[in-house]
Coordinates of C-alpha atoms in Angstrom, one line a residue:
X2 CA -168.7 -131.6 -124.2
X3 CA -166.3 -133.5 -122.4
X4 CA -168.1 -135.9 -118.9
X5 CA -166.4 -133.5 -116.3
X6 CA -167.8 -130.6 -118.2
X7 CA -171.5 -131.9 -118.6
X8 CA -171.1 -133.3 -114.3
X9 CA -170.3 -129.3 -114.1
X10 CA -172.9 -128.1 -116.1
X11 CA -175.7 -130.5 -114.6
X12 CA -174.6 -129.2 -110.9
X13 CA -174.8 -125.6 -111.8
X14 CA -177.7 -125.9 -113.6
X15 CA -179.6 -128.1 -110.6
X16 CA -177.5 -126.2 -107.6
X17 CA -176.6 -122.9 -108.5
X18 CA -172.9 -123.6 -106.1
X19 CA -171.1 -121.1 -104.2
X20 CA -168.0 -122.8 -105.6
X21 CA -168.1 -126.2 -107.7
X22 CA -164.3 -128.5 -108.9
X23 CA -164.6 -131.6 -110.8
X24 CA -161.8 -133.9 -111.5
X25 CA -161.0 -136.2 -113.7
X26 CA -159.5 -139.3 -111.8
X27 CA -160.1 -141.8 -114.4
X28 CA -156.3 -141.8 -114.9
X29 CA -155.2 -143.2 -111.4
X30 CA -157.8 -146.0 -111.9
X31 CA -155.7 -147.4 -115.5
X32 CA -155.8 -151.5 -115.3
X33 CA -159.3 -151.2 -112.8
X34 CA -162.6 -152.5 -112.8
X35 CA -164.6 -149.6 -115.1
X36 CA -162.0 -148.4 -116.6
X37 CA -161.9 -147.3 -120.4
X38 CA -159.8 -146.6 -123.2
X39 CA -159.9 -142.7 -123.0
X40 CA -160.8 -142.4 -119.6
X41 CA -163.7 -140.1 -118.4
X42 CA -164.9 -143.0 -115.8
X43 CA -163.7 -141.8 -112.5
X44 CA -164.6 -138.6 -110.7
X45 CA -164.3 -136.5 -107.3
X46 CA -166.8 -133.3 -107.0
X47 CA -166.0 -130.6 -104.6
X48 CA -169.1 -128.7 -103.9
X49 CA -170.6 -125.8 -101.7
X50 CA -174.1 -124.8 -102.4
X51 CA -177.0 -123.3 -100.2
X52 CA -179.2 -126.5 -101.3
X53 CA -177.4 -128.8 -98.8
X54 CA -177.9 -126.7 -96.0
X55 CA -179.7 -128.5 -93.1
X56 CA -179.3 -132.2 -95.3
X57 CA -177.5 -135.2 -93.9
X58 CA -174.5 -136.3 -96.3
X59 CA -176.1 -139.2 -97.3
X60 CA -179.4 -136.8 -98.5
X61 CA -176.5 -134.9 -100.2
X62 CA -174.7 -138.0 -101.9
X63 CA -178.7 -139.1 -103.0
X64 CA -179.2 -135.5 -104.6
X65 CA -176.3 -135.2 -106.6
X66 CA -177.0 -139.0 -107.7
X67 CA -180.2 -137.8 -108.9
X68 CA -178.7 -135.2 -111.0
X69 CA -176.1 -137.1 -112.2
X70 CA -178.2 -140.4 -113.0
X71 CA -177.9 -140.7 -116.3
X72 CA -174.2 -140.2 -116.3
X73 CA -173.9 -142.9 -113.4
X74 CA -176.0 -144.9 -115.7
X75 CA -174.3 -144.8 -118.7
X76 CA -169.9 -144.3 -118.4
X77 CA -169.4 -143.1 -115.3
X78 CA -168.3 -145.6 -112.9
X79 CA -167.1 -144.1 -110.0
X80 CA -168.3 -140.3 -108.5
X81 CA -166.6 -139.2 -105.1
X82 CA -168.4 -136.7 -103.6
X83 CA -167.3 -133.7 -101.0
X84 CA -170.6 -131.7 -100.6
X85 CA -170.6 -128.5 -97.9
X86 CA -173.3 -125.9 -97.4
X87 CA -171.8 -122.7 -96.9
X88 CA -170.1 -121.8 -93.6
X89 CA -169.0 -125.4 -93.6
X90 CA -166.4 -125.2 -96.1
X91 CA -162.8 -125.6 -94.9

């Protein structure tokens, strides 16, 4: 299972989203601090899920760190992160 993949599966798994998009960015970030042969080291996460309703966007941010710790532990380097509650989503 590819990193984007496993970020996916964690979320679900942890959130249960309305709607959930990673992407791979590692690409854009060639030549960069963190970067690494074959990429998989730079993402952005687009998520809506009832769990952030009533939570600041830093509580948010903390959450999906939490769920993702390992990852941001081990090759991920950079995670950019859009979390709504529904009825917020644009």
């Amino acid at each position: 299972m590819n990193t984007a993949d496993l970020i996916a599966k964690k979320l679900t798994e942890a959130l249960v989203p309305d709607s959930l998009k990673v992407v791979d960015e590692s690409h854009q970030h060639e030549g960069h601090a963190g970067h690494r042969p074959g990429g998989e080291t730079h993402f952005r996460v687009y998520i809506v899920a009832p769990a952030f309703a009533g939570k600041t966007r830093v509580d948010r941010h903390r959450l999906i760190n939490s769920i993702l710790s390992d990852e941001l532990k081990g090759g991920v380097h950079a995670l950019a992160i859009h979390a709504q509650a529904p009825g917020e989503a644009q």
